[in-house]
Amino acid sequence: MDVGYHSYETESTHTAGKVITCRAAVAWGPGQPLVIEDVQVAPPQKMEVRVKILFTSICHTDLSSWKGENEAQRAYPRILGHEAAGIVESVGEGVEDMKIGDHVIPFFQGECGTCICCRSQKTNLCQKFGVNPLKSVMVNDGKTRFSTMDGNPIFHFLNTSTFSQYTVLDSACVVKIDTKAPLEKMSLLSCGVSTGVGAAWNVANVQPGSSVAIFGLGAVGLAVAEGARVRGASKIIGVDINPSKFFKGKAVGITEFINPKDLDVPVHEKIGAITEGGVDYSFECVGNLEVLREAFLSTHTGWGLTVLLGIHPSPMLLPLHPMELFNGRQIVGSIFGGFKGKTQLPKLAEQCMCGTLNLDEFITHELPFHNINEAFQLLIEGKSLRCLLHL
Ligand code: APR
Ligand code: ZN
Ligand code: ZN
């Protein structure tokens, strides 16, 4: 990090309105090591914000996109990354809710505030700035704000592209938070923790005394556990094939563990046996159809609800026969935990600051930005929840 966040306002007076040259981790092709190189970042246009990224981490969606497992891989070169926190370097014309020096969190599921979805309390989708893995340019003019040193475009990713010391975002995809909030931890709210906690709070609406099963205990699954713990769930079952995740799980309120590899029956049968027929809620946080089916069958007939959080490679279809829904189980997908980023993230940040929500367990590693490929390996090998990169 070349500047502490307090001396920042002075620095930005030298860069506002100009092209900035900075370091970014550029993806040149699927599965190829990211290359840390100089890139040019254009000034923000109308209703855009240029942010100095101070901390970023790697989420499983970066990993699948990097590997080329979904549609998102098709634009190269590209700057991945969508979990981060930083400081506003400059704002484009018309931006009124943020100014130079504000502490901010980017978020991929934008909120324009005016479309029919944004005006509804029933959804956090946004017709204008909703996440779209195929989108790789800015909405304003269909161009990129990143370019190589010889002037060729570098594409954007998930409305955010945080693997860069500076990035340009639509103002609908970035929100100001309290300057007293610790930015290191706030980066977790940019995706994984919000996705998990919000799935428990906003999507499932977990009730006190209820039972929960969480499949996949990465940062997303453990954030579901934390959300369920805060809501007073009495039984929180964690399912993972990596036993090293069980230790962390305990700290966020998981009461029982199941390693499918240790069982000679399907996971749902085991869960049925220890819960009087099934849990009230199950959450799929892996991105695997077999796991999704187990999660579905693990809930109680009549009222069980399965929330899908994992990103599944396409093309894939739900592993259910339609008639199975007559058993009264429901299944629903959740993007960004149902949170409306602009209006709800500042309050979530406050809940972390006052200790309602405990984020202590999620950052397991910290590395300098230039070690980003090592951070990818930690996630691939299941060794990290989140490795915080310092830019
Ligand atoms: N059964 C149970 N757990 C599994 C299985 C399986 N068959 N396969 C993998 N897992 C576990 C892994 O051991 C790991 O602990 O799932 C966990 C996934 O965690 P991470 O790789 O850390 O991923 P995370 O960032 O938490 O994201 C989880 O949510 O947002 C989506 O794209 C994201 O699909 C991904 C999911
Ligand atoms: Zn993510
Ligand atoms: Zn909108």
XYZ file of C-alpha atoms and ligand atoms in Angstrom:
429
model
C 0.000 0.000 0.000
C 1.595 3.280 -1.003
C -0.678 5.644 0.909
C -2.419 5.377 4.256
C -6.071 6.113 3.971
C -5.924 9.320 5.924
C -3.572 11.330 3.734
C -5.587 10.441 0.706
C -7.491 13.598 -0.248
C -4.295 15.491 -1.029
C -3.053 12.747 -3.314
C -6.198 12.653 -5.443
C -5.971 16.337 -6.385
C -3.023 15.355 -8.601
C -4.877 12.593 -10.439
C -8.543 13.681 -10.812
C -9.491 14.113 -14.472
C -6.315 12.422 -15.710
C -5.475 8.943 -16.900
C -3.827 7.010 -14.058
C -1.138 4.423 -14.665
C -1.179 1.756 -11.971
C -0.610 -1.931 -11.332
C -3.334 -4.468 -12.093
C -3.554 -8.257 -12.273
C -4.557 -8.967 -15.858
C -6.142 -12.250 -16.988
C -4.932 -13.031 -20.515
C -6.625 -16.399 -20.946
C -8.453 -19.151 -19.018
C -6.341 -20.711 -16.303
C -3.249 -18.680 -17.181
C -1.469 -17.088 -14.211
C -2.583 -13.478 -13.786
C 0.037 -10.984 -14.902
C 0.761 -8.017 -12.650
C 1.434 -5.194 -15.072
C 1.004 -1.464 -15.623
C -2.380 -0.496 -17.020
C -4.025 2.827 -17.823
C -7.249 3.763 -16.064
C -9.314 6.524 -17.687
C -11.162 9.130 -15.600
C -14.754 8.350 -14.589
C -17.459 9.464 -17.029
C -20.972 10.651 -16.221
C -22.360 8.851 -13.124
C -19.151 6.849 -12.682
C -16.661 6.751 -9.829
C -12.937 6.009 -9.866
C -11.885 4.153 -6.740
C -8.466 3.492 -5.272
C -8.715 -0.139 -4.182
C -6.912 -0.754 -0.892
C -7.937 -4.349 -0.203
C -9.342 -7.096 -2.368
C -9.911 -10.808 -1.913
C -10.705 -13.750 -4.141
C -14.146 -15.286 -4.207
C -14.964 -18.642 -5.763
C -16.676 -16.834 -8.666
C -13.338 -15.218 -9.594
C -11.864 -18.688 -9.504
C -14.481 -20.224 -11.823
C -14.278 -17.276 -14.210
C -10.484 -17.446 -14.210
C -10.648 -21.181 -15.000
C -13.144 -20.427 -17.773
C -15.943 -22.529 -16.287
C -18.748 -20.149 -17.263
C -19.584 -17.581 -19.905
C -17.615 -14.903 -18.125
C -14.297 -16.053 -19.571
C -14.858 -14.890 -23.117
C -13.423 -11.380 -23.024
C -9.642 -11.069 -22.780
C -7.573 -9.389 -21.560
C -9.695 -8.805 -18.498
C -9.387 -7.568 -14.925
C -11.234 -9.920 -12.559
C -12.044 -9.361 -8.889
C -15.264 -8.247 -7.204
C -14.650 -8.321 -3.449
C -12.897 -5.177 -2.251
C -12.880 -1.932 -0.318
C -11.297 1.395 -1.157
C -11.420 5.162 -1.317
C -13.002 7.442 -3.897
C -10.259 9.021 -6.028
C -12.614 11.078 -8.205
C -16.214 11.163 -9.372
C -17.768 11.780 -12.775
C -20.425 14.325 -13.661
C -23.712 13.943 -11.792
C -22.464 11.799 -8.897
C -23.860 13.359 -5.722
C -23.785 10.627 -3.098
C -19.990 10.183 -3.070
C -16.989 12.503 -3.075
C -13.192 12.300 -3.094
C -11.873 10.538 -0.009
C -15.068 8.663 0.881
C -14.602 5.079 2.055
C -16.512 2.781 -0.241
C -17.441 -0.808 -1.022
C -17.993 -1.880 -4.639
C -20.776 -4.391 -5.296
C -21.519 -6.342 -8.465
C -25.310 -6.354 -8.149
C -25.895 -2.659 -8.820
C -28.784 -0.521 -7.633
C -29.768 2.356 -9.905
C -32.596 3.322 -7.565
C -35.077 4.189 -10.300
C -35.911 1.097 -12.398
C -39.010 -1.000 -11.678
C -36.955 -3.586 -9.740
C -35.105 -0.991 -7.669
C -38.425 0.630 -6.784
C -39.782 -2.724 -5.574
C -39.085 -4.037 -2.077
C -39.454 -7.595 -3.416
C -36.101 -7.882 -5.186
C -32.527 -6.655 -5.285
C -32.311 -7.065 -9.048
C -31.679 -3.923 -11.084
C -32.610 -3.668 -14.732
C -29.773 -1.318 -15.567
C -26.806 -2.397 -13.438
C -27.700 -5.960 -12.422
C -24.866 -8.446 -12.598
C -24.231 -9.967 -16.013
C -21.189 -12.207 -16.462
C -21.145 -11.464 -20.193
C -20.900 -7.717 -19.704
C -17.346 -6.473 -20.101
C -17.708 -2.741 -20.901
C -19.243 0.310 -19.230
C -22.976 0.999 -19.665
C -22.408 4.684 -20.553
C -20.615 4.256 -23.872
C -19.931 0.546 -24.365
C -16.195 1.150 -23.879
C -13.651 0.076 -21.299
C -11.949 2.432 -18.860
C -8.897 0.137 -18.664
C -6.276 -0.148 -21.375
C -2.844 -1.670 -21.840
C 0.159 0.673 -21.990
C -0.040 0.509 -25.790
C -3.674 1.576 -25.765
C -5.596 -1.679 -26.291
C -8.761 -2.226 -24.251
C -8.765 -4.390 -21.147
C -12.243 -5.644 -20.289
C -14.243 -5.215 -17.089
C -15.726 -7.986 -14.940
C -18.908 -8.179 -12.827
C -19.362 -4.378 -12.759
C -16.345 -4.103 -10.464
C -12.851 -5.347 -11.626
C -11.122 -4.946 -8.299
C -7.796 -6.647 -9.079
C -6.364 -3.226 -9.884
C -5.009 -0.384 -7.784
C -7.638 1.842 -9.415
C -10.932 0.851 -10.981
C -13.872 2.695 -12.522
C -17.391 1.712 -11.492
C -20.889 2.866 -12.298
C -21.940 4.847 -9.248
C -24.848 2.375 -8.929
C -22.272 -0.321 -8.056
C -20.432 1.374 -5.205
C -21.587 2.656 -1.836
C -20.173 4.951 0.807
C -19.742 3.549 4.313
C -18.772 5.030 7.689
C -15.123 6.159 7.655
C -14.650 4.511 11.043
C -15.458 1.055 9.641
C -12.325 -1.113 9.226
C -11.880 -1.293 5.462
C -9.967 -4.595 5.630
C -13.039 -6.404 6.950
C -15.493 -4.291 4.973
C -14.144 -5.825 1.778
C -15.886 -9.043 2.865
C -19.243 -7.277 2.503
C -18.532 -6.718 -1.158
C -19.577 -10.296 -1.942
C -19.072 -13.423 0.191
C -20.310 -12.340 3.604
C -23.258 -10.326 2.279
C -24.208 -13.196 -0.012
C -24.267 -15.693 2.860
C -25.693 -13.541 5.643
C -28.313 -12.066 3.333
C -29.415 -15.525 2.167
C -30.163 -16.387 5.802
C -31.771 -13.044 6.663
C -33.459 -11.728 3.547
C -34.095 -14.801 1.428
C -34.790 -17.650 3.891
C -35.751 -15.354 6.791
C -34.392 -17.923 9.266
C -36.499 -18.031 12.425
C -35.332 -18.464 16.037
C -35.198 -22.109 17.097
C -35.171 -23.428 13.534
C -32.838 -25.965 11.919
C -30.443 -25.235 9.074
C -28.133 -27.311 6.863
C -25.327 -25.615 4.971
C -23.604 -27.425 2.123
C -20.097 -26.043 1.450
C -18.228 -24.263 4.233
C -16.226 -21.701 2.290
C -16.641 -18.031 3.184
C -20.136 -18.002 1.657
C -21.370 -21.048 3.591
C -19.818 -19.855 6.847
C -21.475 -16.472 6.361
C -24.816 -18.283 6.096
C -23.955 -19.953 9.421
C -23.131 -16.600 10.986
C -26.424 -15.181 9.696
C -28.347 -18.187 11.046
C -26.544 -17.918 14.409
C -27.497 -14.244 14.731
C -31.118 -15.168 13.962
C -31.132 -17.752 16.770
C -31.280 -20.993 14.778
C -30.899 -23.858 17.249
C -29.380 -26.470 14.943
C -26.860 -25.476 12.265
C -25.475 -28.469 10.383
C -22.380 -27.926 8.221
C -21.639 -30.293 5.323
C -18.234 -30.283 3.634
C -15.865 -32.828 2.108
C -12.882 -30.931 3.520
C -12.672 -31.692 7.264
C -10.355 -28.725 7.867
C -13.396 -26.446 7.383
C -15.073 -27.897 10.447
C -12.851 -26.065 12.902
C -13.755 -22.646 11.510
C -17.374 -23.671 11.346
C -17.579 -24.070 15.086
C -16.523 -20.469 15.634
C -19.444 -19.203 13.550
C -22.056 -21.278 15.291
C -22.152 -24.589 13.429
C -23.464 -27.166 15.864
C -22.904 -30.391 13.892
C -20.710 -31.500 11.020
C -21.206 -34.009 8.301
C -18.480 -35.154 5.953
C -20.277 -36.970 3.108
C -17.166 -39.098 2.619
C -17.601 -40.597 6.090
C -21.169 -41.752 5.428
C -22.468 -44.936 3.877
C -25.879 -43.339 3.248
C -26.728 -40.179 1.266
C -26.328 -36.939 3.268
C -30.063 -36.216 3.223
C -30.813 -39.511 4.943
C -28.359 -38.704 7.700
C -29.832 -35.209 8.104
C -33.366 -36.628 8.137
C -32.324 -39.028 10.905
C -30.898 -36.319 13.179
C -33.680 -33.738 12.640
C -37.039 -35.458 12.821
C -37.323 -35.741 9.069
C -35.328 -32.800 7.721
C -34.188 -29.238 8.333
C -36.309 -26.123 7.942
C -33.782 -24.504 5.620
C -30.876 -25.722 3.506
C -28.313 -23.686 1.606
C -26.228 -24.848 -1.352
C -22.912 -22.969 -1.277
C -20.814 -25.147 -3.571
C -22.051 -24.878 -7.149
C -22.617 -28.626 -7.696
C -25.875 -30.182 -8.913
C -25.531 -33.365 -6.860
C -24.996 -31.262 -3.774
C -28.019 -29.156 -4.689
C -30.173 -32.280 -4.882
C -28.937 -33.453 -1.482
C -29.654 -30.001 -0.058
C -33.176 -30.104 -1.507
C -33.926 -33.550 -0.080
C -32.460 -32.597 3.305
C -35.301 -30.220 4.111
C -38.518 -31.255 5.742
C -41.458 -32.089 3.493
C -44.305 -29.600 3.715
C -42.290 -26.481 4.435
C -38.554 -26.983 3.746
C -36.836 -24.206 1.833
C -33.594 -24.618 -0.126
C -31.636 -21.510 -1.041
C -29.249 -21.779 -3.969
C -26.110 -19.628 -3.648
C -23.536 -21.630 -5.611
C -22.739 -20.596 -9.163
C -23.259 -23.557 -11.490
C -21.411 -24.073 -14.756
C -23.748 -23.671 -17.725
C -25.685 -25.151 -19.413
C -27.270 -27.029 -16.510
C -30.829 -27.741 -15.368
C -32.255 -28.216 -11.881
C -31.838 -31.833 -10.693
C -35.498 -32.252 -9.738
C -38.598 -33.853 -11.136
C -41.381 -31.229 -11.150
C -43.646 -33.587 -9.179
C -41.163 -33.518 -6.304
C -42.346 -29.995 -5.583
C -45.721 -31.473 -4.585
C -43.992 -32.576 -1.390
C -44.142 -28.971 -0.299
C -40.431 -28.278 -0.446
C -39.420 -25.018 -2.079
C -36.255 -23.909 -3.817
C -35.151 -20.360 -4.488
C -32.047 -18.667 -5.863
C -30.333 -15.777 -4.151
C -27.997 -13.221 -5.653
C -25.965 -11.027 -3.302
C -28.079 -12.327 -0.421
C -31.033 -10.278 -1.577
C -29.336 -7.097 -0.356
C -29.881 -3.830 -2.185
C -26.293 -2.613 -2.101
C -26.792 1.134 -2.088
C -29.517 1.244 0.512
C -28.600 -1.686 2.753
C -24.798 -2.145 2.840
C -24.111 0.896 5.066
C -26.353 -0.604 7.761
C -24.685 -4.005 7.364
C -21.314 -2.282 7.845
C -22.669 -0.765 11.087
C -23.847 -4.171 12.264
C -20.286 -5.440 11.784
C -18.829 -2.479 13.643
C -21.094 -2.926 16.667
C -20.408 -6.666 16.802
C -23.870 -7.968 15.858
C -22.176 -9.706 12.988
C -18.762 -11.218 13.668
C -16.320 -11.153 10.742
C -13.236 -12.234 12.694
C -13.067 -15.742 11.213
C -13.237 -14.928 7.531
C -9.828 -13.459 6.681
C -7.497 -16.417 7.061
C -4.538 -15.078 5.046
C -3.073 -11.715 3.991
C -0.614 -11.142 1.145
C 0.747 -8.285 -0.942
C -1.170 -7.758 -4.199
C 1.669 -9.041 -6.366
C 1.259 -12.476 -4.738
C -2.252 -12.821 -6.169
C -1.529 -16.116 -7.940
C -0.491 -17.596 -4.606
C -3.798 -16.404 -3.154
C -5.642 -18.222 -5.970
C -3.757 -21.410 -5.079
C -4.751 -21.100 -1.411
C -8.425 -21.019 -2.428
C -8.022 -23.841 -4.941
C -6.365 -26.046 -2.321
C -9.111 -25.259 0.211
C -6.583 -23.706 2.602
C -8.078 -20.214 2.793
C -11.487 -18.739 3.369
C -10.475 -15.296 2.261
C -6.930 -14.172 1.535
C -6.868 -10.385 1.806
C -4.607 -8.772 -0.770
C -3.074 -5.386 0.094
C -2.754 -3.179 -2.965
N -19.924 -31.472 -0.861
C -19.757 -30.596 0.183
N -18.877 -29.565 0.145
C -18.149 -29.408 -0.962
C -18.281 -30.260 -2.095
C -19.205 -31.333 -2.000
N -19.374 -32.185 -3.000
N -17.416 -29.826 -3.049
C -16.777 -28.756 -2.543
N -17.208 -28.493 -1.288
C -16.784 -27.439 -0.373
C -15.297 -27.120 -0.448
O -14.520 -28.029 0.316
C -15.258 -25.693 0.125
O -15.086 -25.695 1.531
O -17.421 -26.222 -0.744
C -16.652 -25.132 -0.218
C -16.599 -24.006 -1.270
O -15.921 -22.937 -0.702
P -15.037 -21.879 -1.509
O -14.301 -22.545 -2.608
O -14.269 -21.115 -0.488
O -16.155 -20.949 -2.221
P -16.967 -19.655 -1.727
O -16.209 -18.432 -2.068
O -17.449 -19.869 -0.323
O -18.206 -19.716 -2.740
C -19.119 -20.804 -2.707
O -20.905 -19.550 -3.752
O -20.883 -17.408 -4.630
C -20.793 -18.774 -4.920
O -19.375 -18.871 -6.870
C -19.453 -19.134 -5.517
O -20.230 -21.274 -6.201
C -19.424 -20.597 -5.240
C -20.099 -20.710 -3.864
Zn -18.249 -13.416 -5.068
Zn -32.310 -0.379 -10.951
